[in-house]
Structures are given as C-alpha cells and as structure tokens.
C-alpha cells in the first residue's frame, strides 16, 4: 500500500506548526520537506532553522528533499536539524556515491532523486545504496505544477530493477499529484506519494482522507 508524504512547501507558514500537527493527527507517517537554494532550482524555500523548529513537536519521518547544489556541504547540518532521511539530486552531486555514503554514515536514510529530463538508467549504479528513489514528476522548484505522465515509465523501470536485483528501495514520486491522478499513480507501484497543494489547499484533514481513500 502506498503512503502519502505531504509537502510543507504548500503550507501556510504563518500556521505551520498547527498544520503539521493536523497532518500528524491523520496518522500520516512521512512529512516531505523541500529545501531550495536558488541555484539548483530558481526558487529559495527554507533551511535548517525551520526544520529544527518543527522537529521539536513532530515525531513524523522528516523526508528532507534537498534541491541544492553540492548537498554534501550541508549533510551534517541537516542531520543536526532533525532530518530522518535526506534525498539528494543526481544532477547536483559531483560524487553521488560519496554523498549517499555520507548520509548513511550520519545514521540517516539516503535517497536519490532525478529530474524529469534525466534518464532513470543513470542511477542504476546506486540503487543498492538507497532507501528511496524519488522520481520528479514536475520540474523541481515550485509547487502547483502539472504532473508529467512519462515519469510513470521510470517508476515501472525502477519496480522491475528492484525485482531483478532483489533490492528493497522505495519508489517515491513528487509533483502534480491530486485526487484525480493519485489512483493511477499508486497503481503503477509507487510506494511514497508526495503531495503539496492537494493536501494544504483547503481542509487538510479532508484532503488527506480523500487522497488516502484510493491508496
Ligand atoms: C517541487 C517540490 C515538491 C512540491 C510538490 O520542487 O519538490 O515537493 O512541493 O508540490 P505539488 O504537490 O503542489 O505539485
Ligand atoms: Zn519535493
């Protein structure tokens, strides 16, 4: 069964603590945290101090998605801030393997992400090192974009490879998920489904229940 990972990028930061509590009360396990540096992606979101603050009141799995260049520079700091898992982009790392090993050494779950234009085959050599593979189904940088259907081909490839290699990584998808496409996405074998706008726009508990209905 697929799990939902609400992305706080779409939250109302004026009421962030309250909204995270509401998400937690629905029994959701993953909280997706999008960090942007204005270089790897055009926009800037938030960083360690915010994660440190919300860590104090949440026991959820902090799924920290680093959309930053050379994330190896900051692994320590994100670990200290309270990340449970760190996802780095293949496109952003000079040495992807070293970066994933670094995350692992900090006692956190290492994951890798790829942009829509990056062929999934390019990460085949790290599949045995990761907790999750995050397939971007929009161009990273902003919430509220349209789902790119071809990302599901990558999901199916990852599912096949996992079977073939006897591995156990999770497959996560991020961007453009809503109540109309979530059933099809889950049906393709995605394990963790990120949703920002579809969770935080309107009634959070109601939205989560609607999205989870088909999982
Ligand atoms: C995009 C982020 C996503 C984003 C998803 O760069 O990585 O996690 O918050 O937002 P929605 O669900 O609104 O497409
Ligand atoms: Zn994300």
PDB file of C-alpha atoms and ligand atoms in Angstrom:
ATOM      1  CA  UNK A   1       0.000   0.000   0.000  1.00  0.00           C
ATOM      2  CA  UNK A   2       1.301   3.440  -0.977  1.00  0.00           C
ATOM      3  CA  UNK A   3       1.843   6.100   1.672  1.00  0.00           C
ATOM      4  CA  UNK A   4       1.260   9.818   1.402  1.00  0.00           C
ATOM      5  CA  UNK A   5       4.030  12.352   2.107  1.00  0.00           C
ATOM      6  CA  UNK A   6       2.547  15.840   2.487  1.00  0.00           C
ATOM      7  CA  UNK A   7       4.943  18.588   1.324  1.00  0.00           C
ATOM      8  CA  UNK A   8       5.016  21.576   3.650  1.00  0.00           C
ATOM      9  CA  UNK A   9       6.095  23.816   0.774  1.00  0.00           C
ATOM     10  CA  UNK A  10       2.380  24.391   0.198  1.00  0.00           C
ATOM     11  CA  UNK A  11       1.583  25.026   3.885  1.00  0.00           C
ATOM     12  CA  UNK A  12       0.592  28.376   5.364  1.00  0.00           C
ATOM     13  CA  UNK A  13       3.871  29.280   7.099  1.00  0.00           C
ATOM     14  CA  UNK A  14       2.021  31.596   9.400  1.00  0.00           C
ATOM     15  CA  UNK A  15       0.368  28.499  10.893  1.00  0.00           C
ATOM     16  CA  UNK A  16       2.999  25.892  10.096  1.00  0.00           C
ATOM     17  CA  UNK A  17       3.158  24.182  13.497  1.00  0.00           C
ATOM     18  CA  UNK A  18      -0.600  23.821  13.687  1.00  0.00           C
ATOM     19  CA  UNK A  19      -0.822  22.467  10.167  1.00  0.00           C
ATOM     20  CA  UNK A  20       1.916  19.883  10.748  1.00  0.00           C
ATOM     21  CA  UNK A  21       0.099  18.772  13.892  1.00  0.00           C
ATOM     22  CA  UNK A  22      -3.076  18.348  11.869  1.00  0.00           C
ATOM     23  CA  UNK A  23      -1.210  16.231   9.298  1.00  0.00           C
ATOM     24  CA  UNK A  24       0.288  14.109  12.100  1.00  0.00           C
ATOM     25  CA  UNK A  25      -3.141  13.560  13.621  1.00  0.00           C
ATOM     26  CA  UNK A  26      -4.326  11.858  10.433  1.00  0.00           C
ATOM     27  CA  UNK A  27      -1.833   9.055  11.071  1.00  0.00           C
ATOM     28  CA  UNK A  28       0.419  10.086   8.169  1.00  0.00           C
ATOM     29  CA  UNK A  29       3.989   8.880   8.690  1.00  0.00           C
ATOM     30  CA  UNK A  30       6.072  10.908   6.203  1.00  0.00           C
ATOM     31  CA  UNK A  31       6.491  14.679   6.111  1.00  0.00           C
ATOM     32  CA  UNK A  32       8.142  15.929   2.915  1.00  0.00           C
ATOM     33  CA  UNK A  33      10.399  18.956   3.391  1.00  0.00           C
ATOM     34  CA  UNK A  34      11.573  20.804   0.266  1.00  0.00           C
ATOM     35  CA  UNK A  35      14.812  22.760   0.614  1.00  0.00           C
ATOM     36  CA  UNK A  36      15.755  25.025  -2.343  1.00  0.00           C
ATOM     37  CA  UNK A  37      18.870  27.105  -2.814  1.00  0.00           C
ATOM     38  CA  UNK A  38      18.027  29.430  -5.706  1.00  0.00           C
ATOM     39  CA  UNK A  39      20.837  27.829  -7.749  1.00  0.00           C
ATOM     40  CA  UNK A  40      19.947  24.204  -8.420  1.00  0.00           C
ATOM     41  CA  UNK A  41      16.376  25.436  -8.796  1.00  0.00           C
ATOM     42  CA  UNK A  42      15.229  29.000  -9.433  1.00  0.00           C
ATOM     43  CA  UNK A  43      13.483  29.482  -6.109  1.00  0.00           C
ATOM     44  CA  UNK A  44      14.516  29.606  -2.436  1.00  0.00           C
ATOM     45  CA  UNK A  45      12.367  27.955   0.233  1.00  0.00           C
ATOM     46  CA  UNK A  46      13.740  27.420   3.757  1.00  0.00           C
ATOM     47  CA  UNK A  47      16.561  25.637   5.554  1.00  0.00           C
ATOM     48  CA  UNK A  48      17.882  24.152   8.771  1.00  0.00           C
ATOM     49  CA  UNK A  49      16.404  26.577  11.338  1.00  0.00           C
ATOM     50  CA  UNK A  50      12.890  25.813  10.154  1.00  0.00           C
ATOM     51  CA  UNK A  51      13.479  22.049  10.319  1.00  0.00           C
ATOM     52  CA  UNK A  52      14.952  22.393  13.794  1.00  0.00           C
ATOM     53  CA  UNK A  53      11.862  24.264  14.980  1.00  0.00           C
ATOM     54  CA  UNK A  54       9.284  21.837  13.618  1.00  0.00           C
ATOM     55  CA  UNK A  55      11.333  18.834  14.863  1.00  0.00           C
ATOM     56  CA  UNK A  56      10.536  19.861  18.445  1.00  0.00           C
ATOM     57  CA  UNK A  57       6.876  18.990  18.057  1.00  0.00           C
ATOM     58  CA  UNK A  58       6.690  16.325  15.397  1.00  0.00           C
ATOM     59  CA  UNK A  59       7.574  12.645  15.520  1.00  0.00           C
ATOM     60  CA  UNK A  60       6.891  12.113  11.819  1.00  0.00           C
ATOM     61  CA  UNK A  61       9.588  10.845   9.438  1.00  0.00           C
ATOM     62  CA  UNK A  62      11.239  14.001   8.093  1.00  0.00           C
ATOM     63  CA  UNK A  63      11.807  13.285   4.402  1.00  0.00           C
ATOM     64  CA  UNK A  64      14.160  16.144   3.501  1.00  0.00           C
ATOM     65  CA  UNK A  65      14.379  16.771  -0.249  1.00  0.00           C
ATOM     66  CA  UNK A  66      17.478  18.835  -0.973  1.00  0.00           C
ATOM     67  CA  UNK A  67      17.176  20.779  -4.206  1.00  0.00           C
ATOM     68  CA  UNK A  68      20.584  22.349  -3.677  1.00  0.00           C
ATOM     69  CA  UNK A  69      23.953  22.205  -5.440  1.00  0.00           C
ATOM     70  CA  UNK A  70      26.588  20.034  -3.773  1.00  0.00           C
ATOM     71  CA  UNK A  71      24.413  18.934  -0.839  1.00  0.00           C
ATOM     72  CA  UNK A  72      27.448  17.133   0.648  1.00  0.00           C
ATOM     73  CA  UNK A  73      28.385  20.518   2.139  1.00  0.00           C
ATOM     74  CA  UNK A  74      25.361  20.534   4.431  1.00  0.00           C
ATOM     75  CA  UNK A  75      24.618  16.920   5.399  1.00  0.00           C
ATOM     76  CA  UNK A  76      25.847  17.369   8.954  1.00  0.00           C
ATOM     77  CA  UNK A  77      23.710  20.409   9.493  1.00  0.00           C
ATOM     78  CA  UNK A  78      20.557  18.786   8.161  1.00  0.00           C
ATOM     79  CA  UNK A  79      21.206  15.771  10.368  1.00  0.00           C
ATOM     80  CA  UNK A  80      21.546  18.034  13.406  1.00  0.00           C
ATOM     81  CA  UNK A  81      18.409  19.934  12.432  1.00  0.00           C
ATOM     82  CA  UNK A  82      16.430  16.681  12.648  1.00  0.00           C
ATOM     83  CA  UNK A  83      16.199  15.051   9.227  1.00  0.00           C
ATOM     84  CA  UNK A  84      15.358  11.313   9.214  1.00  0.00           C
ATOM     85  CA  UNK A  85      16.064  10.858   5.543  1.00  0.00           C
ATOM     86  CA  UNK A  86      17.918  13.031   3.070  1.00  0.00           C
ATOM     87  CA  UNK A  87      17.263  12.982  -0.658  1.00  0.00           C
ATOM     88  CA  UNK A  88      19.880  14.436  -2.984  1.00  0.00           C
ATOM     89  CA  UNK A  89      19.673  15.058  -6.705  1.00  0.00           C
ATOM     90  CA  UNK A  90      21.894  13.074  -9.003  1.00  0.00           C
ATOM     91  CA  UNK A  91      22.292  16.236 -11.089  1.00  0.00           C
ATOM     92  CA  UNK A  92      23.534  18.239  -8.087  1.00  0.00           C
ATOM     93  CA  UNK A  93      26.319  15.975  -6.802  1.00  0.00           C
ATOM     94  CA  UNK A  94      29.921  15.804  -8.029  1.00  0.00           C
ATOM     95  CA  UNK A  95      30.123  12.396  -6.368  1.00  0.00           C
ATOM     96  CA  UNK A  96      26.723  10.844  -5.841  1.00  0.00           C
ATOM     97  CA  UNK A  97      28.075   7.690  -4.194  1.00  0.00           C
ATOM     98  CA  UNK A  98      30.166   9.617  -1.677  1.00  0.00           C
ATOM     99  CA  UNK A  99      27.228  11.853  -0.842  1.00  0.00           C
ATOM    100  CA  UNK A 100      24.906   8.886  -0.245  1.00  0.00           C
ATOM    101  CA  UNK A 101      27.570   7.191   1.871  1.00  0.00           C
ATOM    102  CA  UNK A 102      27.901  10.413   3.873  1.00  0.00           C
ATOM    103  CA  UNK A 103      24.177  10.423   4.628  1.00  0.00           C
ATOM    104  CA  UNK A 104      24.324   6.811   5.687  1.00  0.00           C
ATOM    105  CA  UNK A 105      27.270   7.461   7.990  1.00  0.00           C
ATOM    106  CA  UNK A 106      25.229  10.094   9.800  1.00  0.00           C
ATOM    107  CA  UNK A 107      22.679   7.387  10.611  1.00  0.00           C
ATOM    108  CA  UNK A 108      20.087   8.768   8.196  1.00  0.00           C
ATOM    109  CA  UNK A 109      18.279   7.153   5.291  1.00  0.00           C
ATOM    110  CA  UNK A 110      19.909   8.127   1.964  1.00  0.00           C
ATOM    111  CA  UNK A 111      17.761   8.678  -1.111  1.00  0.00           C
ATOM    112  CA  UNK A 112      18.408   9.842  -4.655  1.00  0.00           C
ATOM    113  CA  UNK A 113      16.256  11.968  -6.938  1.00  0.00           C
ATOM    114  CA  UNK A 114      16.239  12.623 -10.675  1.00  0.00           C
ATOM    115  CA  UNK A 115      14.777  15.488 -12.676  1.00  0.00           C
ATOM    116  CA  UNK A 116      12.241  14.798 -15.458  1.00  0.00           C
ATOM    117  CA  UNK A 117      14.916  15.109 -18.178  1.00  0.00           C
ATOM    118  CA  UNK A 118      17.374  12.700 -16.504  1.00  0.00           C
ATOM    119  CA  UNK A 119      17.138   9.084 -17.710  1.00  0.00           C
ATOM    120  CA  UNK A 120      16.460   6.757 -14.786  1.00  0.00           C
ATOM    121  CA  UNK A 121      19.182   4.379 -16.036  1.00  0.00           C
ATOM    122  CA  UNK A 122      21.739   6.954 -14.876  1.00  0.00           C
ATOM    123  CA  UNK A 123      21.168   5.996 -11.255  1.00  0.00           C
ATOM    124  CA  UNK A 124      21.311   2.235 -11.739  1.00  0.00           C
ATOM    125  CA  UNK A 125      24.712   2.048 -10.037  1.00  0.00           C
ATOM    126  CA  UNK A 126      23.433   3.484  -6.751  1.00  0.00           C
ATOM    127  CA  UNK A 127      20.197   1.545  -6.428  1.00  0.00           C
ATOM    128  CA  UNK A 128      21.763  -0.800  -3.879  1.00  0.00           C
ATOM    129  CA  UNK A 129      22.734   2.185  -1.703  1.00  0.00           C
ATOM    130  CA  UNK A 130      19.422   3.970  -1.321  1.00  0.00           C
ATOM    131  CA  UNK A 131      16.364   3.886   0.924  1.00  0.00           C
ATOM    132  CA  UNK A 132      14.222   5.584  -1.714  1.00  0.00           C
ATOM    133  CA  UNK A 133      14.363   6.735  -5.299  1.00  0.00           C
ATOM    134  CA  UNK A 134      12.476   9.992  -5.772  1.00  0.00           C
ATOM    135  CA  UNK A 135      11.173  10.431  -9.296  1.00  0.00           C
ATOM    136  CA  UNK A 136      10.396  14.091 -10.020  1.00  0.00           C
ATOM    137  CA  UNK A 137       7.092  14.280 -11.884  1.00  0.00           C
ATOM    138  CA  UNK A 138       7.407  18.059 -12.351  1.00  0.00           C
ATOM    139  CA  UNK A 139      10.433  20.302 -12.874  1.00  0.00           C
ATOM    140  CA  UNK A 140      11.720  20.888  -9.362  1.00  0.00           C
ATOM    141  CA  UNK A 141      11.454  24.352  -7.916  1.00  0.00           C
ATOM    142  CA  UNK A 142       7.776  25.097  -7.453  1.00  0.00           C
ATOM    143  CA  UNK A 143       4.598  23.535  -6.149  1.00  0.00           C
ATOM    144  CA  UNK A 144       1.351  23.507  -8.076  1.00  0.00           C
ATOM    145  CA  UNK A 145       2.654  22.278 -11.458  1.00  0.00           C
ATOM    146  CA  UNK A 146       1.125  19.714 -13.796  1.00  0.00           C
ATOM    147  CA  UNK A 147       2.072  16.023 -13.448  1.00  0.00           C
ATOM    148  CA  UNK A 148       4.356  14.726 -16.233  1.00  0.00           C
ATOM    149  CA  UNK A 149       2.843  11.332 -17.216  1.00  0.00           C
ATOM    150  CA  UNK A 150       6.096   9.873 -18.635  1.00  0.00           C
ATOM    151  CA  UNK A 151       7.506   9.792 -15.094  1.00  0.00           C
ATOM    152  CA  UNK A 152       5.430   6.649 -14.578  1.00  0.00           C
ATOM    153  CA  UNK A 153       7.671   4.855 -17.100  1.00  0.00           C
ATOM    154  CA  UNK A 154      10.570   5.487 -14.711  1.00  0.00           C
ATOM    155  CA  UNK A 155       8.507   4.084 -11.857  1.00  0.00           C
ATOM    156  CA  UNK A 156       7.836   0.885 -13.790  1.00  0.00           C
ATOM    157  CA  UNK A 157      11.538   0.547 -14.682  1.00  0.00           C
ATOM    158  CA  UNK A 158      12.505   1.007 -11.042  1.00  0.00           C
ATOM    159  CA  UNK A 159       9.991  -1.630  -9.998  1.00  0.00           C
ATOM    160  CA  UNK A 160      11.392  -4.125 -12.498  1.00  0.00           C
ATOM    161  CA  UNK A 161      15.003  -3.418 -11.491  1.00  0.00           C
ATOM    162  CA  UNK A 162      14.160  -3.816  -7.812  1.00  0.00           C
ATOM    163  CA  UNK A 163      12.733  -7.231  -8.511  1.00  0.00           C
ATOM    164  CA  UNK A 164      15.572  -8.240 -10.829  1.00  0.00           C
ATOM    165  CA  UNK A 165      18.282  -7.165  -8.371  1.00  0.00           C
ATOM    166  CA  UNK A 166      16.466  -8.348  -5.234  1.00  0.00           C
ATOM    167  CA  UNK A 167      16.610  -4.870  -3.680  1.00  0.00           C
ATOM    168  CA  UNK A 168      14.129  -3.159  -1.382  1.00  0.00           C
ATOM    169  CA  UNK A 169      14.307   0.583  -2.048  1.00  0.00           C
ATOM    170  CA  UNK A 170      11.053   2.510  -2.043  1.00  0.00           C
ATOM    171  CA  UNK A 171       9.839   4.407  -5.085  1.00  0.00           C
ATOM    172  CA  UNK A 172       8.639   7.939  -4.371  1.00  0.00           C
ATOM    173  CA  UNK A 173       7.013  10.399  -6.750  1.00  0.00           C
ATOM    174  CA  UNK A 174       6.914  14.167  -6.352  1.00  0.00           C
ATOM    175  CA  UNK A 175       4.931  16.855  -8.101  1.00  0.00           C
ATOM    176  CA  UNK A 176       1.499  17.409  -9.582  1.00  0.00           C
ATOM    177  CA  UNK A 177      -0.317  14.731  -7.601  1.00  0.00           C
ATOM    178  CA  UNK A 178      -4.004  15.359  -6.973  1.00  0.00           C
ATOM    179  CA  UNK A 179      -7.182  13.459  -6.170  1.00  0.00           C
ATOM    180  CA  UNK A 180      -7.818  12.768  -9.858  1.00  0.00           C
ATOM    181  CA  UNK A 181      -4.495  11.114 -10.698  1.00  0.00           C
ATOM    182  CA  UNK A 182      -3.389   9.554  -7.391  1.00  0.00           C
ATOM    183  CA  UNK A 183      -5.127   6.203  -8.030  1.00  0.00           C
ATOM    184  CA  UNK A 184      -3.348   5.743 -11.369  1.00  0.00           C
ATOM    185  CA  UNK A 185      -0.016   6.767  -9.838  1.00  0.00           C
ATOM    186  CA  UNK A 186      -0.404   4.318  -6.956  1.00  0.00           C
ATOM    187  CA  UNK A 187      -1.476   1.629  -9.423  1.00  0.00           C
ATOM    188  CA  UNK A 188       1.915   1.853 -11.127  1.00  0.00           C
ATOM    189  CA  UNK A 189       3.645   0.700  -7.965  1.00  0.00           C
ATOM    190  CA  UNK A 190       4.722   3.934  -6.269  1.00  0.00           C
ATOM    191  CA  UNK A 191       5.358   3.451  -2.533  1.00  0.00           C
ATOM    192  CA  UNK A 192       5.510   7.052  -1.318  1.00  0.00           C
ATOM    193  CA  UNK A 193       3.458   9.828  -2.919  1.00  0.00           C
ATOM    194  CA  UNK A 194       4.338  13.468  -2.252  1.00  0.00           C
ATOM    195  CA  UNK A 195       1.522  15.997  -2.383  1.00  0.00           C
ATOM    196  CA  UNK A 196       1.738  19.683  -1.536  1.00  0.00           C
ATOM    197  CA  UNK A 197      -1.089  21.749  -2.970  1.00  0.00           C
ATOM    198  CA  UNK A 198      -3.517  18.802  -2.900  1.00  0.00           C
ATOM    199  CA  UNK A 199      -3.003  18.491   0.876  1.00  0.00           C
ATOM    200  CA  UNK A 200      -2.612  22.053   2.119  1.00  0.00           C
ATOM    201  CA  UNK A 201      -5.008  23.925  -0.159  1.00  0.00           C
ATOM    202  CA  UNK A 202      -8.301  23.887   1.759  1.00  0.00           C
ATOM    203  CA  UNK A 203      -9.194  21.460   4.532  1.00  0.00           C
ATOM    204  CA  UNK A 204      -6.057  19.471   5.355  1.00  0.00           C
ATOM    205  CA  UNK A 205      -7.701  16.535   7.132  1.00  0.00           C
ATOM    206  CA  UNK A 206     -10.414  16.308   4.495  1.00  0.00           C
ATOM    207  CA  UNK A 207      -7.867  16.454   1.679  1.00  0.00           C
ATOM    208  CA  UNK A 208      -5.674  13.745   3.231  1.00  0.00           C
ATOM    209  CA  UNK A 209      -8.653  11.461   3.759  1.00  0.00           C
ATOM    210  CA  UNK A 210      -9.755  11.938   0.152  1.00  0.00           C
ATOM    211  CA  UNK A 211      -6.263  11.253  -1.207  1.00  0.00           C
ATOM    212  CA  UNK A 212      -5.780   8.195   1.010  1.00  0.00           C
ATOM    213  CA  UNK A 213      -9.136   6.693   0.025  1.00  0.00           C
ATOM    214  CA  UNK A 214      -7.676   5.203  -3.135  1.00  0.00           C
ATOM    215  CA  UNK A 215      -4.339   4.061  -1.672  1.00  0.00           C
TER     216      UNK A 215
HETATM  217  C1  LIG B   1       8.758  20.707  -6.188  1.00  0.00           C
HETATM  218  C2  LIG B   1       8.792  20.031  -4.846  1.00  0.00           C
HETATM  219  C3  LIG B   1       7.551  19.329  -4.499  1.00  0.00           C
HETATM  220  C4  LIG B   1       6.332  20.221  -4.373  1.00  0.00           C
HETATM  221  C5  LIG B   1       5.130  19.442  -4.800  1.00  0.00           C
HETATM  222  O1  LIG B   1      10.001  21.218  -6.495  1.00  0.00           O
HETATM  223  O2  LIG B   1       9.849  19.090  -4.798  1.00  0.00           O
HETATM  224  O3  LIG B   1       7.704  18.540  -3.339  1.00  0.00           O
HETATM  225  O4  LIG B   1       6.137  20.695  -3.081  1.00  0.00           O
HETATM  226  O5  LIG B   1       4.064  20.293  -4.858  1.00  0.00           O
HETATM  227  P1  LIG B   1       2.694  19.906  -5.563  1.00  0.00           P
HETATM  228  O6  LIG B   1       2.179  18.695  -4.894  1.00  0.00           O
HETATM  229  O7  LIG B   1       1.860  21.115  -5.335  1.00  0.00           O
HETATM  230  O8  LIG B   1       2.999  19.676  -7.027  1.00  0.00           O
HETATM  231 ZN1  LIG B   2       9.946  17.611  -3.070  1.00  0.00          ZN
END
